[in-house]
Amino acid sequence: MFKRVLIANRGEIALRVIRACQEMGIESVAVYSTADADALHVQLATRAICVGPAKAADSYLSPISLLTAAVESGCDAIHPGYGFLSENAEFADLCAKSGLRFIGPTGDMIRQMGNKAAARALMQKNGVPVVPGSDGPVPDSAAAAQLAAAIGYPVLIKASAGGGGRGMRRVDDPADLERLFDEARAEAVACFGDGELYLEKLILSPRHIEFQILADTQGNVIHLGERDCSIQRKNQKLMEESPSKALTPELRAAMGAAAVAAAKAAGYVNAGTIEFVVDREGHFYFIEMNTRIQVEHPVTEMVTGLDLVKEQLRIAAGLPLSVKQEDITLTGHALECRINAEDPTRGFCPCPGKTEFLHLPGGPGVRVDTLLYNGYAVSPYYDSLVAKVIVHAPTRLEAIRRMRRCLAELVIEGYPTTADFCHLILHHPDFVRGQYDTGFLAQNQEELLRWESQSLSEQ
Ligand code: ADP
């Protein structure tokens, strides 16, 4: 096992990795920008090194600063967390070249799954269902128009290098295709420096269901069930749950087997996520693979009792998985709410500020992963996620009740957050019934915000 691990990240995920290291007797080296000198991860790690100024490009995204810190502090491995350099193939390669173990897949595996058109083709070749669409990239809008006519509108134009919903356009009318194709290409070039596009049929009112997988260097690949991430705002997840109300045991088994097949086809090693969309008839289609730990991983930890970060460390150290597929049982129901420093009543604009008062919920079946402490000033430079509230209970309804109780108990003073908005979602009849798809927030946001302003004016 590693002696000392550098955590190339900040915020709650840096804390999450530090905690796993501590429990495994591994020293942790935190890195921080000058804007993060007061951050909790700096205080909780064995040691902390400043790697640059506030601007992420010069600190958390600077391979040279991070590698220098790792080598100088005598680390033998680097955990990238999520975001930042976690899916950067060159960084993974550079770690290996510097004699440091990258706690994640190899650069080549990241490259293979990072090009979404190529990943799609690989899945198709290996019998994993993909959304009907193009075989690989589409060269121009004329080819896209021809294909779209064949598969039927509406279609989605997507960027091969895409992420965070960027470079993606929905096309309903053939007359708009050329314009939207050009727009998607321009956005993809601007965001990713790569204008390659591909085409998929738009699945109407789908659920976003993803499977957590673990794969070790001995060739063992297992899945840990699903997370339903259909509560999304502009393709950004806000709440996640496991198990999904939309899956029957048969569908879960079929999708789990497809997820394992997908990871095997990629020759994958590390924790990873296979994302699918599921249509109203229960057909499922691969959309992409994430080659890192995800924000919503605690939901899976709650229902499986496994520690995914410890498994990542074990895998990277060359050890076999601590469990086999037959050991995995999904117990009870878990829910996660993302608490962002954003103002839902002002278009969810980021609203960082000083945490004037903080009270975190507790009690049975409650976990809070947060970078906050009383008096902590949320930085305007980074992600607006300030806390994840996760609950576990025997049934879905009890989990919903527990989460309502937690969000009522949570107090964050100093700036607006998404906590009340999540609380309202937990009272929406369709959510309570489990009848929602990725369009839920777009369809209900106005009503939810009306509820929110009503309850604010009554206070
Ligand atoms: P990104 O990597 O940019 O986030 P994804 O391919 O993961 O893009 O898709 C983001 C979201 O868009 C999904 O969670 C899903 O809600 C929706 N989506 C993606 N592909 C399709 C599709 N073919 N049909 C319907 N919805 C889709």
mmCIF file of C-alpha atoms in Angstrom, residues 104-105 212-215 268-273 289-294 308-309 311-312 315:
data_model
loop_
_atom_site.group_PDB
_atom_site.id
_atom_site.type_symbol
_atom_site.label_atom_id
_atom_site.label_comp_id
_atom_site.label_asym_id
_atom_site.label_seq_id
_atom_site.Cartn_x
_atom_site.Cartn_y
_atom_site.Cartn_z
ATOM 1 C CA GLY A 104 -7.221 6.106 -11.684
ATOM 2 C CA PRO A 105 -6.988 4.454 -15.087
ATOM 3 C CA GLN A 212 -20.981 2.149 -10.504
ATOM 4 C CA ILE A 213 -18.325 -0.355 -11.427
ATOM 5 C CA LEU A 214 -15.027 -1.419 -9.853
ATOM 6 C CA ALA A 215 -12.263 -3.079 -11.866
ATOM 7 C CA TYR A 268 -10.718 -0.664 -17.597
ATOM 8 C CA VAL A 269 -9.030 -0.493 -14.187
ATOM 9 C CA ASN A 270 -10.269 1.789 -11.311
ATOM 10 C CA ALA A 271 -13.673 2.830 -10.039
ATOM 11 C CA GLY A 272 -15.823 4.059 -12.911
ATOM 12 C CA THR A 273 -19.337 4.887 -13.965
ATOM 13 C CA MET A 289 -18.303 6.405 -19.211
ATOM 14 C CA ASN A 290 -16.778 8.498 -16.422
ATOM 15 C CA THR A 291 -13.296 7.337 -15.534
ATOM 16 C CA ARG A 292 -13.096 8.786 -12.008
ATOM 17 C CA ILE A 293 -14.839 8.898 -8.648
ATOM 18 C CA GLN A 294 -18.075 10.877 -8.909
ATOM 19 C CA LEU A 308 -15.216 3.410 -2.902
ATOM 20 C CA VAL A 309 -12.173 5.609 -2.274
ATOM 21 C CA GLU A 311 -11.250 0.469 -3.161
ATOM 22 C CA GLN A 312 -9.641 2.969 -5.555
ATOM 23 C CA ILE A 315 -6.845 -1.097 -6.979
#
